PDB file of C-alpha atoms in Angstrom:
ATOM      1  CA  UNK A  29      -8.093 -57.653  27.596  1.00 47.00           C
ATOM      2  CA  UNK A  30     -10.859 -55.273  29.106  1.00 48.00           C
ATOM      3  CA  UNK A  31      -7.902 -52.973  30.745  1.00 50.00           C
ATOM      4  CA  UNK A  32      -6.074 -52.920  27.361  1.00 50.00           C
ATOM      5  CA  UNK A  33      -8.494 -51.472  25.670  1.00 51.00           C
ATOM      6  CA  UNK A  34      -9.574 -49.321  28.161  1.00 53.00           C
ATOM      7  CA  UNK A  35      -5.391 -48.043  28.146  1.00 56.00           C
ATOM      8  CA  UNK A  36      -5.868 -47.821  24.055  1.00 56.00           C
ATOM      9  CA  UNK A  37      -9.774 -45.588  24.173  1.00 60.00           C
ATOM     10  CA  UNK A  38      -7.383 -43.763  27.099  1.00 57.00           C
ATOM     11  CA  UNK A  39      -4.501 -43.052  24.307  1.00 59.00           C
ATOM     12  CA  UNK A  40      -6.643 -42.012  21.474  1.00 57.00           C
ATOM     13  CA  UNK A  41      -8.517 -40.010  24.026  1.00 65.00           C
ATOM     14  CA  UNK A  42      -5.248 -38.024  24.521  1.00 65.00           C
ATOM     15  CA  UNK A  43      -4.176 -37.963  21.429  1.00 68.00           C
ATOM     16  CA  UNK A  44      -6.736 -36.450  19.946  1.00 72.00           C
ATOM     17  CA  UNK A  45      -6.924 -33.654  22.978  1.00 77.00           C
ATOM     18  CA  UNK A  46      -3.340 -33.363  23.070  1.00 73.00           C
ATOM     19  CA  UNK A  47      -3.205 -30.604  19.283  1.00 75.00           C
ATOM     20  CA  UNK A  48      -6.119 -28.705  21.029  1.00 77.00           C
ATOM     21  CA  UNK A  49      -3.912 -28.131  24.283  1.00 78.00           C
ATOM     22  CA  UNK A  50      -0.824 -27.142  22.581  1.00 78.00           C
ATOM     23  CA  UNK A  51      -2.425 -24.297  20.365  1.00 82.00           C
ATOM     24  CA  UNK A  52      -5.004 -23.182  23.271  1.00 84.00           C
ATOM     25  CA  UNK A  53      -2.571 -20.576  25.069  1.00 87.00           C
ATOM     26  CA  UNK A  54      -2.709 -19.288  21.249  1.00 86.00           C
ATOM     27  CA  UNK A  55      -6.514 -19.614  21.058  1.00 88.00           C
ATOM     28  CA  UNK A  56      -6.758 -17.957  24.675  1.00 91.00           C
ATOM     29  CA  UNK A  57      -4.603 -15.282  23.467  1.00 91.00           C
ATOM     30  CA  UNK A  58      -6.521 -14.170  19.569  1.00 89.00           C
ATOM     31  CA  UNK A  59     -10.196 -14.791  22.264  1.00 90.00           C
ATOM     32  CA  UNK A  60      -9.095 -12.333  25.115  1.00 89.00           C
ATOM     33  CA  UNK A  61      -6.831  -9.659  22.718  1.00 89.00           C
ATOM     34  CA  UNK A  62      -8.330  -9.779  19.375  1.00 87.00           C
ATOM     35  CA  UNK A  63     -11.417 -11.296  18.737  1.00 90.00           C
ATOM     36  CA  UNK A  64     -13.075  -9.883  22.270  1.00 92.00           C
ATOM     37  CA  UNK A  65     -11.841  -6.781  21.347  1.00 89.00           C
ATOM     38  CA  UNK A  66     -12.775  -6.297  18.033  1.00 89.00           C
ATOM     39  CA  UNK A  67     -16.711  -7.279  19.380  1.00 92.00           C
ATOM     40  CA  UNK A  68     -16.358  -4.689  22.160  1.00 92.00           C
ATOM     41  CA  UNK A  69     -15.734  -2.664  20.059  1.00 91.00           C
ATOM     42  CA  UNK A  70     -18.721  -3.423  17.993  1.00 91.00           C
ATOM     43  CA  UNK A  71     -20.489  -2.910  20.328  1.00 93.00           C
ATOM     44  CA  UNK A  72     -19.249   0.761  21.663  1.00 91.00           C
ATOM     45  CA  UNK A  73     -20.130   1.731  18.014  1.00 92.00           C
ATOM     46  CA  UNK A  74     -24.362   1.807  19.074  1.00 93.00           C
ATOM     47  CA  UNK A  75     -23.290   3.511  22.221  1.00 92.00           C
ATOM     48  CA  UNK A  76     -22.683   6.535  23.871  1.00 92.00           C
ATOM     49  CA  UNK A  77     -20.290   5.754  27.014  1.00 90.00           C
ATOM     50  CA  UNK A  78     -17.388   8.240  28.925  1.00 88.00           C
ATOM     51  CA  UNK A  79     -15.809   5.402  30.923  1.00 86.00           C
ATOM     52  CA  UNK A  80     -17.449   6.729  33.983  1.00 86.00           C
ATOM     53  CA  UNK A  81     -21.365   6.910  32.889  1.00 86.00           C
ATOM     54  CA  UNK A  82     -23.082   4.108  32.477  1.00 89.00           C
ATOM     55  CA  UNK A  83     -23.208   3.370  28.609  1.00 90.00           C
ATOM     56  CA  UNK A  84     -27.054   4.908  27.164  1.00 90.00           C
ATOM     57  CA  UNK A  85     -27.713   2.883  23.917  1.00 92.00           C
ATOM     58  CA  UNK A  86     -28.236   5.614  21.433  1.00 92.00           C
ATOM     59  CA  UNK A  87     -28.416   3.474  17.539  1.00 88.00           C
ATOM     60  CA  UNK A  88     -26.888   4.008  14.527  1.00 90.00           C
ATOM     61  CA  UNK A  89     -27.054   8.260  16.516  1.00 91.00           C
ATOM     62  CA  UNK A  90     -22.674   7.480  15.845  1.00 93.00           C
ATOM     63  CA  UNK A  91     -22.863   6.588  12.422  1.00 92.00           C
ATOM     64  CA  UNK A  92     -24.656   9.203  11.394  1.00 93.00           C
ATOM     65  CA  UNK A  93     -23.157  12.163  13.169  1.00 93.00           C
ATOM     66  CA  UNK A  94     -18.820  10.765  11.369  1.00 92.00           C
ATOM     67  CA  UNK A  95     -20.789  11.123   8.132  1.00 92.00           C
ATOM     68  CA  UNK A  96     -21.482  15.262   9.229  1.00 93.00           C
ATOM     69  CA  UNK A  97     -18.664  15.205  11.288  1.00 93.00           C
ATOM     70  CA  UNK A  98     -16.551  18.596   9.457  1.00 94.00           C
ATOM     71  CA  UNK A  99     -13.253  17.682  10.963  1.00 94.00           C
ATOM     72  CA  UNK A 100     -13.027  13.673  10.991  1.00 95.00           C
ATOM     73  CA  UNK A 101     -13.500  13.850   6.944  1.00 95.00           C
ATOM     74  CA  UNK A 102     -10.901  17.290   7.660  1.00 95.00           C
ATOM     75  CA  UNK A 103      -8.778  14.627   8.716  1.00 95.00           C
ATOM     76  CA  UNK A 104      -9.235  12.337   6.476  1.00 94.00           C
ATOM     77  CA  UNK A 105      -8.299  14.549   3.885  1.00 94.00           C
ATOM     78  CA  UNK A 106      -5.000  15.097   6.102  1.00 94.00           C
ATOM     79  CA  UNK A 107      -3.988  11.270   5.704  1.00 94.00           C
ATOM     80  CA  UNK A 108      -4.887  12.171   2.228  1.00 93.00           C
ATOM     81  CA  UNK A 109      -2.430  14.898   1.111  1.00 93.00           C
ATOM     82  CA  UNK A 110       0.649  13.293   3.730  1.00 94.00           C
ATOM     83  CA  UNK A 111       0.106   9.274   1.094  1.00 93.00           C
ATOM     84  CA  UNK A 112       0.201  11.287  -1.824  1.00 92.00           C
ATOM     85  CA  UNK A 113       4.100  12.773  -0.993  1.00 91.00           C
ATOM     86  CA  UNK A 114       5.272   9.800   1.253  1.00 92.00           C
ATOM     87  CA  UNK A 115       4.213   6.806  -1.413  1.00 91.00           C
ATOM     88  CA  UNK A 116       5.819   8.157  -4.240  1.00 92.00           C
ATOM     89  CA  UNK A 117       9.115  10.136  -1.905  1.00 92.00           C
ATOM     90  CA  UNK A 118       8.606   6.346  -0.648  1.00 91.00           C
ATOM     91  CA  UNK A 119       9.096   3.903  -3.682  1.00 92.00           C
ATOM     92  CA  UNK A 120      11.081   6.320  -5.833  1.00 92.00           C
ATOM     93  CA  UNK A 121      13.645   7.409  -3.752  1.00 91.00           C
ATOM     94  CA  UNK A 122      14.090   3.619  -1.842  1.00 91.00           C
ATOM     95  CA  UNK A 123      14.306   2.553  -5.152  1.00 91.00           C
ATOM     96  CA  UNK A 124      17.388   4.678  -5.977  1.00 91.00           C
ATOM     97  CA  UNK A 125      19.343   3.232  -3.372  1.00 89.00           C
ATOM     98  CA  UNK A 126      18.622  -0.165  -3.181  1.00 89.00           C
ATOM     99  CA  UNK A 127      19.581   0.217  -6.279  1.00 88.00           C
ATOM    100  CA  UNK A 128      22.983   2.672  -5.871  1.00 86.00           C
ATOM    101  CA  UNK A 129      23.297  -0.226  -2.579  1.00 84.00           C
ATOM    102  CA  UNK A 130      23.237  -3.489  -5.174  1.00 83.00           C
ATOM    103  CA  UNK A 131      26.443  -2.207  -6.641  1.00 79.00           C
ATOM    104  CA  UNK A 132      29.657  -4.134  -5.623  1.00 75.00           C
ATOM    105  CA  UNK A 133      31.176  -1.557  -3.916  1.00 74.00           C
ATOM    106  CA  UNK A 134      33.061  -1.162  -1.255  1.00 76.00           C
ATOM    107  CA  UNK A 135      31.369  -1.130   2.521  1.00 73.00           C
ATOM    108  CA  UNK A 136      28.594  -1.423   0.878  1.00 76.00           C
ATOM    109  CA  UNK A 137      27.013  -3.644   4.335  1.00 78.00           C
ATOM    110  CA  UNK A 138      27.651  -0.535   5.962  1.00 79.00           C
ATOM    111  CA  UNK A 139      25.460   1.620   4.466  1.00 78.00           C
ATOM    112  CA  UNK A 140      23.150  -1.204   4.398  1.00 78.00           C
ATOM    113  CA  UNK A 141      23.166  -0.976   8.191  1.00 79.00           C
ATOM    114  CA  UNK A 142      23.354   2.857   8.272  1.00 81.00           C
ATOM    115  CA  UNK A 143      20.563   3.007   5.961  1.00 79.00           C
ATOM    116  CA  UNK A 144      17.875   0.407   8.132  1.00 83.00           C
ATOM    117  CA  UNK A 145      19.021   2.016  11.313  1.00 84.00           C
ATOM    118  CA  UNK A 146      16.523   4.496  10.976  1.00 84.00           C
ATOM    119  CA  UNK A 147      13.745   2.110  11.217  1.00 84.00           C
ATOM    120  CA  UNK A 148      14.828   0.080  14.679  1.00 85.00           C
ATOM    121  CA  UNK A 149      15.466   3.886  16.812  1.00 85.00           C
ATOM    122  CA  UNK A 150      11.831   4.611  18.603  1.00 84.00           C
ATOM    123  CA  UNK A 151      10.076   6.714  16.552  1.00 85.00           C
ATOM    124  CA  UNK A 152       9.707   8.849  19.165  1.00 88.00           C
ATOM    125  CA  UNK A 153      12.630   9.830  19.963  1.00 89.00           C
ATOM    126  CA  UNK A 154      13.094  10.777  16.078  1.00 90.00           C
ATOM    127  CA  UNK A 155      10.301  12.443  15.983  1.00 91.00           C
ATOM    128  CA  UNK A 156      12.259  14.825  18.500  1.00 90.00           C
ATOM    129  CA  UNK A 157      14.784  14.813  16.375  1.00 91.00           C
ATOM    130  CA  UNK A 158      13.290  16.275  13.626  1.00 92.00           C
ATOM    131  CA  UNK A 159      11.245  18.940  15.376  1.00 91.00           C
ATOM    132  CA  UNK A 160      14.044  20.050  16.649  1.00 91.00           C
ATOM    133  CA  UNK A 161      15.773  20.409  13.304  1.00 92.00           C
ATOM    134  CA  UNK A 162      11.947  21.990  12.210  1.00 92.00           C
ATOM    135  CA  UNK A 163      12.638  24.572  14.743  1.00 89.00           C
ATOM    136  CA  UNK A 164      11.754  28.348  13.059  1.00 86.00           C
ATOM    137  CA  UNK A 165      14.521  30.131  14.778  1.00 84.00           C
ATOM    138  CA  UNK A 166      17.178  27.293  16.358  1.00 84.00           C
ATOM    139  CA  UNK A 167      16.444  24.406  13.730  1.00 89.00           C
ATOM    140  CA  UNK A 168      19.207  23.739  11.348  1.00 91.00           C
ATOM    141  CA  UNK A 169      17.424  23.743   7.859  1.00 92.00           C
ATOM    142  CA  UNK A 170      16.332  27.050   8.319  1.00 92.00           C
ATOM    143  CA  UNK A 171      20.631  28.148   9.522  1.00 92.00           C
ATOM    144  CA  UNK A 172      20.853  26.393   5.797  1.00 92.00           C
ATOM    145  CA  UNK A 173      19.041  27.950   4.127  1.00 91.00           C
ATOM    146  CA  UNK A 174      19.739  32.423   6.174  1.00 91.00           C
ATOM    147  CA  UNK A 175      23.299  31.382   5.308  1.00 90.00           C
ATOM    148  CA  UNK A 176      23.418  31.267   1.679  1.00 91.00           C
ATOM    149  CA  UNK A 177      20.636  33.951   1.699  1.00 88.00           C
ATOM    150  CA  UNK A 178      16.999  32.206   1.542  1.00 87.00           C
ATOM    151  CA  UNK A 179      14.423  33.215   3.554  1.00 89.00           C
ATOM    152  CA  UNK A 180      13.166  30.668   6.211  1.00 90.00           C
ATOM    153  CA  UNK A 181      10.485  28.444   6.342  1.00 90.00           C
ATOM    154  CA  UNK A 182       7.636  27.883   9.171  1.00 90.00           C
ATOM    155  CA  UNK A 183       8.681  23.965   8.282  1.00 92.00           C
ATOM    156  CA  UNK A 184       5.824  23.286  11.271  1.00 92.00           C
ATOM    157  CA  UNK A 185       3.438  26.098  12.274  1.00 90.00           C
ATOM    158  CA  UNK A 186       3.319  27.275   8.051  1.00 91.00           C
ATOM    159  CA  UNK A 187      -0.451  25.553   7.118  1.00 91.00           C
ATOM    160  CA  UNK A 188       0.227  24.704   3.736  1.00 91.00           C
ATOM    161  CA  UNK A 189       3.872  23.500   4.177  1.00 92.00           C
ATOM    162  CA  UNK A 190       3.536  21.209   8.096  1.00 93.00           C
ATOM    163  CA  UNK A 191       1.939  17.599   6.864  1.00 93.00           C
ATOM    164  CA  UNK A 192       4.323  17.796   3.480  1.00 93.00           C
ATOM    165  CA  UNK A 193       7.076  18.287   5.900  1.00 93.00           C
ATOM    166  CA  UNK A 194       6.146  15.560   8.213  1.00 93.00           C
ATOM    167  CA  UNK A 195       5.418  13.504   4.839  1.00 92.00           C
ATOM    168  CA  UNK A 196       9.664  13.973   4.939  1.00 91.00           C
ATOM    169  CA  UNK A 197      10.218  13.660   8.166  1.00 92.00           C
ATOM    170  CA  UNK A 198       8.688   9.970   7.943  1.00 91.00           C
ATOM    171  CA  UNK A 199       9.910   9.042   4.903  1.00 89.00           C
ATOM    172  CA  UNK A 200      13.094   9.459   6.091  1.00 91.00           C
ATOM    173  CA  UNK A 201      12.627   7.213   8.978  1.00 90.00           C
ATOM    174  CA  UNK A 202      11.331   3.981   7.088  1.00 88.00           C
ATOM    175  CA  UNK A 203      13.107   4.515   4.014  1.00 89.00           C
ATOM    176  CA  UNK A 204      15.374   1.762   5.395  1.00 87.00           C
ATOM    177  CA  UNK A 205      12.343  -1.696   5.121  1.00 88.00           C
ATOM    178  CA  UNK A 206      11.654  -0.741   1.938  1.00 91.00           C
ATOM    179  CA  UNK A 207      15.185  -1.077   0.592  1.00 90.00           C
ATOM    180  CA  UNK A 208      15.959  -3.512   2.309  1.00 89.00           C
ATOM    181  CA  UNK A 209      12.747  -5.155   0.722  1.00 90.00           C
ATOM    182  CA  UNK A 210      14.481  -3.856  -2.607  1.00 91.00           C
ATOM    183  CA  UNK A 211      17.410  -4.821  -2.990  1.00 89.00           C
ATOM    184  CA  UNK A 212      16.493  -7.821  -2.146  1.00 87.00           C
ATOM    185  CA  UNK A 213      14.070  -8.247  -5.243  1.00 88.00           C
ATOM    186  CA  UNK A 214      16.129  -7.174  -7.359  1.00 88.00           C
ATOM    187  CA  UNK A 215      18.459 -10.235  -6.502  1.00 86.00           C
ATOM    188  CA  UNK A 216      15.587 -12.204  -7.841  1.00 85.00           C
ATOM    189  CA  UNK A 217      16.567 -10.828 -11.434  1.00 85.00           C
ATOM    190  CA  UNK A 218      18.807 -13.427 -13.662  1.00 85.00           C
ATOM    191  CA  UNK A 219      22.018 -11.639 -14.917  1.00 84.00           C
ATOM    192  CA  UNK A 220      21.740 -13.224 -17.949  1.00 88.00           C
ATOM    193  CA  UNK A 221      18.874 -11.094 -18.564  1.00 87.00           C
ATOM    194  CA  UNK A 222      20.770  -7.691 -18.502  1.00 85.00           C
ATOM    195  CA  UNK A 223      23.889  -9.480 -20.323  1.00 85.00           C
ATOM    196  CA  UNK A 224      21.408 -10.361 -23.093  1.00 88.00           C
ATOM    197  CA  UNK A 225      20.153  -6.251 -23.003  1.00 86.00           C
ATOM    198  CA  UNK A 226      23.242  -4.768 -23.124  1.00 86.00           C
ATOM    199  CA  UNK A 227      24.023  -7.338 -26.544  1.00 85.00           C
ATOM    200  CA  UNK A 228      21.082  -6.451 -28.240  1.00 84.00           C
ATOM    201  CA  UNK A 229      22.707  -2.847 -27.280  1.00 84.00           C
ATOM    202  CA  UNK A 230      20.304  -1.936 -24.840  1.00 84.00           C
ATOM    203  CA  UNK A 231      20.437   1.305 -22.915  1.00 86.00           C
ATOM    204  CA  UNK A 232      20.483   1.343 -18.965  1.00 83.00           C
ATOM    205  CA  UNK A 233      16.982   2.945 -19.044  1.00 86.00           C
ATOM    206  CA  UNK A 234      15.388   0.618 -20.477  1.00 88.00           C
ATOM    207  CA  UNK A 235      17.211  -2.882 -19.556  1.00 86.00           C
ATOM    208  CA  UNK A 236      15.637  -1.207 -15.582  1.00 85.00           C
ATOM    209  CA  UNK A 237      11.946  -0.352 -16.915  1.00 85.00           C
ATOM    210  CA  UNK A 238      11.453  -3.059 -19.469  1.00 86.00           C
ATOM    211  CA  UNK A 239      13.625  -5.813 -16.893  1.00 87.00           C
ATOM    212  CA  UNK A 240      13.984  -4.094 -12.741  1.00 87.00           C
ATOM    213  CA  UNK A 241      10.036  -3.002 -13.216  1.00 86.00           C
ATOM    214  CA  UNK A 242       8.210  -5.580 -14.535  1.00 85.00           C
ATOM    215  CA  UNK A 243      10.565  -7.991 -12.662  1.00 88.00           C
ATOM    216  CA  UNK A 244      10.510  -6.732  -8.861  1.00 88.00           C
ATOM    217  CA  UNK A 245       6.927  -5.979  -9.938  1.00 86.00           C
ATOM    218  CA  UNK A 246       6.021  -8.414  -6.620  1.00 84.00           C
ATOM    219  CA  UNK A 247       8.339  -5.874  -3.942  1.00 88.00           C
ATOM    220  CA  UNK A 248       6.774  -2.388  -5.863  1.00 88.00           C
ATOM    221  CA  UNK A 249       3.213  -3.841  -4.853  1.00 86.00           C
ATOM    222  CA  UNK A 250       4.008  -4.781  -0.975  1.00 87.00           C
ATOM    223  CA  UNK A 251       5.990  -1.169  -0.538  1.00 89.00           C
ATOM    224  CA  UNK A 252       3.302   0.481  -2.088  1.00 88.00           C
ATOM    225  CA  UNK A 253       0.331  -1.165  -0.199  1.00 88.00           C
ATOM    226  CA  UNK A 254       3.271  -1.383   3.267  1.00 89.00           C
ATOM    227  CA  UNK A 255       3.624   2.267   2.554  1.00 90.00           C
ATOM    228  CA  UNK A 256       0.115   3.182   2.402  1.00 90.00           C
ATOM    229  CA  UNK A 257      -1.056   0.900   5.130  1.00 89.00           C
ATOM    230  CA  UNK A 258       1.942   2.782   6.990  1.00 89.00           C
ATOM    231  CA  UNK A 259       0.344   6.427   5.971  1.00 90.00           C
ATOM    232  CA  UNK A 260      -3.312   5.461   7.183  1.00 92.00           C
ATOM    233  CA  UNK A 261      -1.785   4.467  11.009  1.00 91.00           C
ATOM    234  CA  UNK A 262       0.094   8.295  10.399  1.00 92.00           C
ATOM    235  CA  UNK A 263      -0.052   9.196  15.045  1.00 93.00           C
ATOM    236  CA  UNK A 264       3.014   9.563  16.100  1.00 91.00           C
ATOM    237  CA  UNK A 265       5.022  12.576  13.890  1.00 91.00           C
ATOM    238  CA  UNK A 266       1.882  15.405  14.218  1.00 93.00           C
ATOM    239  CA  UNK A 267       1.356  13.847  18.022  1.00 93.00           C
ATOM    240  CA  UNK A 268       4.628  15.265  19.357  1.00 92.00           C
ATOM    241  CA  UNK A 269       5.482  17.497  16.553  1.00 92.00           C
ATOM    242  CA  UNK A 270       2.094  19.217  15.794  1.00 91.00           C
ATOM    243  CA  UNK A 271      -0.515  18.117  17.947  1.00 90.00           C
ATOM    244  CA  UNK A 272      -2.429  17.975  15.492  1.00 90.00           C
ATOM    245  CA  UNK A 273      -2.000  21.770  14.519  1.00 85.00           C
ATOM    246  CA  UNK A 274      -1.163  24.871  12.897  1.00 88.00           C
ATOM    247  CA  UNK A 275      -4.927  24.809  11.840  1.00 90.00           C
ATOM    248  CA  UNK A 276      -6.002  21.231  12.377  1.00 91.00           C
ATOM    249  CA  UNK A 277      -3.876  21.328   8.760  1.00 93.00           C
ATOM    250  CA  UNK A 278      -2.179  17.689  10.046  1.00 93.00           C
ATOM    251  CA  UNK A 279      -4.379  16.896  12.377  1.00 94.00           C
ATOM    252  CA  UNK A 280      -4.563  12.936  11.282  1.00 94.00           C
ATOM    253  CA  UNK A 281      -7.638   9.897  11.032  1.00 94.00           C
ATOM    254  CA  UNK A 282      -5.637   9.027  13.801  1.00 94.00           C
ATOM    255  CA  UNK A 283      -4.893  11.428  15.750  1.00 95.00           C
ATOM    256  CA  UNK A 284      -8.498  12.030  15.298  1.00 95.00           C
ATOM    257  CA  UNK A 285      -9.881   8.691  16.862  1.00 94.00           C
ATOM    258  CA  UNK A 286      -8.254   9.498  19.701  1.00 94.00           C
ATOM    259  CA  UNK A 287      -8.221  12.854  20.568  1.00 94.00           C
ATOM    260  CA  UNK A 288     -11.915  11.389  20.354  1.00 93.00           C
ATOM    261  CA  UNK A 289     -11.138   8.840  23.048  1.00 92.00           C
ATOM    262  CA  UNK A 290      -8.747   9.569  25.634  1.00 91.00           C
ATOM    263  CA  UNK A 291      -8.862  13.220  25.384  1.00 91.00           C
ATOM    264  CA  UNK A 292     -13.176  13.730  25.046  1.00 91.00           C
ATOM    265  CA  UNK A 293     -13.797  10.259  25.907  1.00 91.00           C
ATOM    266  CA  UNK A 294     -16.215   9.735  23.584  1.00 92.00           C
ATOM    267  CA  UNK A 295     -15.657   6.121  23.924  1.00 92.00           C
ATOM    268  CA  UNK A 296     -18.224   4.818  21.750  1.00 93.00           C
ATOM    269  CA  UNK A 297     -17.706   7.372  18.432  1.00 94.00           C
ATOM    270  CA  UNK A 298     -14.220   6.718  18.680  1.00 94.00           C
ATOM    271  CA  UNK A 299     -14.601   2.971  18.023  1.00 94.00           C
ATOM    272  CA  UNK A 300     -17.072   3.855  15.821  1.00 95.00           C
ATOM    273  CA  UNK A 301     -14.286   6.173  13.867  1.00 94.00           C
ATOM    274  CA  UNK A 302     -11.985   3.615  13.678  1.00 93.00           C
ATOM    275  CA  UNK A 303     -14.303   0.751  12.539  1.00 91.00           C
ATOM    276  CA  UNK A 304     -15.008   2.467   9.558  1.00 93.00           C
ATOM    277  CA  UNK A 305     -12.005   4.342   9.427  1.00 94.00           C
ATOM    278  CA  UNK A 306     -10.578  -0.151   9.153  1.00 91.00           C
ATOM    279  CA  UNK A 307     -12.773  -0.534   6.744  1.00 92.00           C
ATOM    280  CA  UNK A 308     -11.858   2.377   4.495  1.00 92.00           C
ATOM    281  CA  UNK A 309      -8.108   0.889   4.724  1.00 90.00           C
ATOM    282  CA  UNK A 310      -9.185  -1.873   3.403  1.00 90.00           C
ATOM    283  CA  UNK A 311     -10.860  -0.815   0.872  1.00 91.00           C
ATOM    284  CA  UNK A 312      -8.494   1.891  -0.843  1.00 88.00           C
ATOM    285  CA  UNK A 313      -5.547  -1.471  -0.373  1.00 84.00           C
ATOM    286  CA  UNK A 314      -7.968  -3.491  -2.638  1.00 86.00           C
ATOM    287  CA  UNK A 315      -8.464  -1.507  -5.076  1.00 86.00           C
ATOM    288  CA  UNK A 316      -4.238  -1.087  -5.486  1.00 80.00           C
ATOM    289  CA  UNK A 317      -4.462  -4.919  -5.497  1.00 78.00           C
ATOM    290  CA  UNK A 318      -6.417  -4.870  -8.218  1.00 79.00           C
ATOM    291  CA  UNK A 319      -4.442  -1.387 -10.251  1.00 76.00           C
ATOM    292  CA  UNK A 320      -0.865  -3.655  -9.342  1.00 70.00           C
ATOM    293  CA  UNK A 321      -1.857  -6.386 -10.730  1.00 68.00           C
ATOM    294  CA  UNK A 322      -4.000  -4.381 -13.763  1.00 68.00           C
ATOM    295  CA  UNK A 323      -0.712  -3.625 -14.751  1.00 60.00           C
ATOM    296  CA  UNK A 324       0.589  -6.005 -14.790  1.00 58.00           C
TER     297      UNK A 324
END
């Protein structure tokens, strides 16, 4: 009798502990690789540290420095310039291509896979290839311009157009993902809506504007959010193609944070920039969400 009660009590405790044992690997991973780095970075924002020397507590010094750092605000301005072309281009081109690829034509599966291929290729490889295409003397784009009698363009050396050249390249690389998302969204639109609109004499543009766009609004919202977050994370392209030049016109905010940490070894200040930048991204995304929901 007593042994049976002990056995039942043991089994009960084991059943209560088992769920925690099953999720413990994930919890350990989150604590070690997510929570600890976040709290440690926040701790760094109040210190001056170059990895080698001991930490020095400076209070809000890093935050005060942030608001007086003209180069950081210039980097944010460059990122916003990038987004001003990247998001509209990403949205319109991917939706246009998705509309074409939604047609029942021969070989459509091949074209869908082709457009998605750049997404799975290493960003470093694609960036190096486009760097060669943008070359001033030997680049393919300038060769095409000179062959039709136009002058060469300093795609990556002209301060006025360098950031937009990078935006075109980044759009080409990521567009395959958004084409797939729009294809999924277009497939959710009931065909009878288009049939009824045709019977009413609606044109192709009217069907697109009054049926397609409202029905795929959640997909549009997702694409805008993903494009915004991806654009704010701009790093590989300017790091490899221009190193932030010319005249810091392609210096993105993430690249500037990276330089502060691993080039100048200002770990505390870099952590402060990172926290502020994350808050900025969150604010922009929330505003976008409210605006899109209002339009919907």
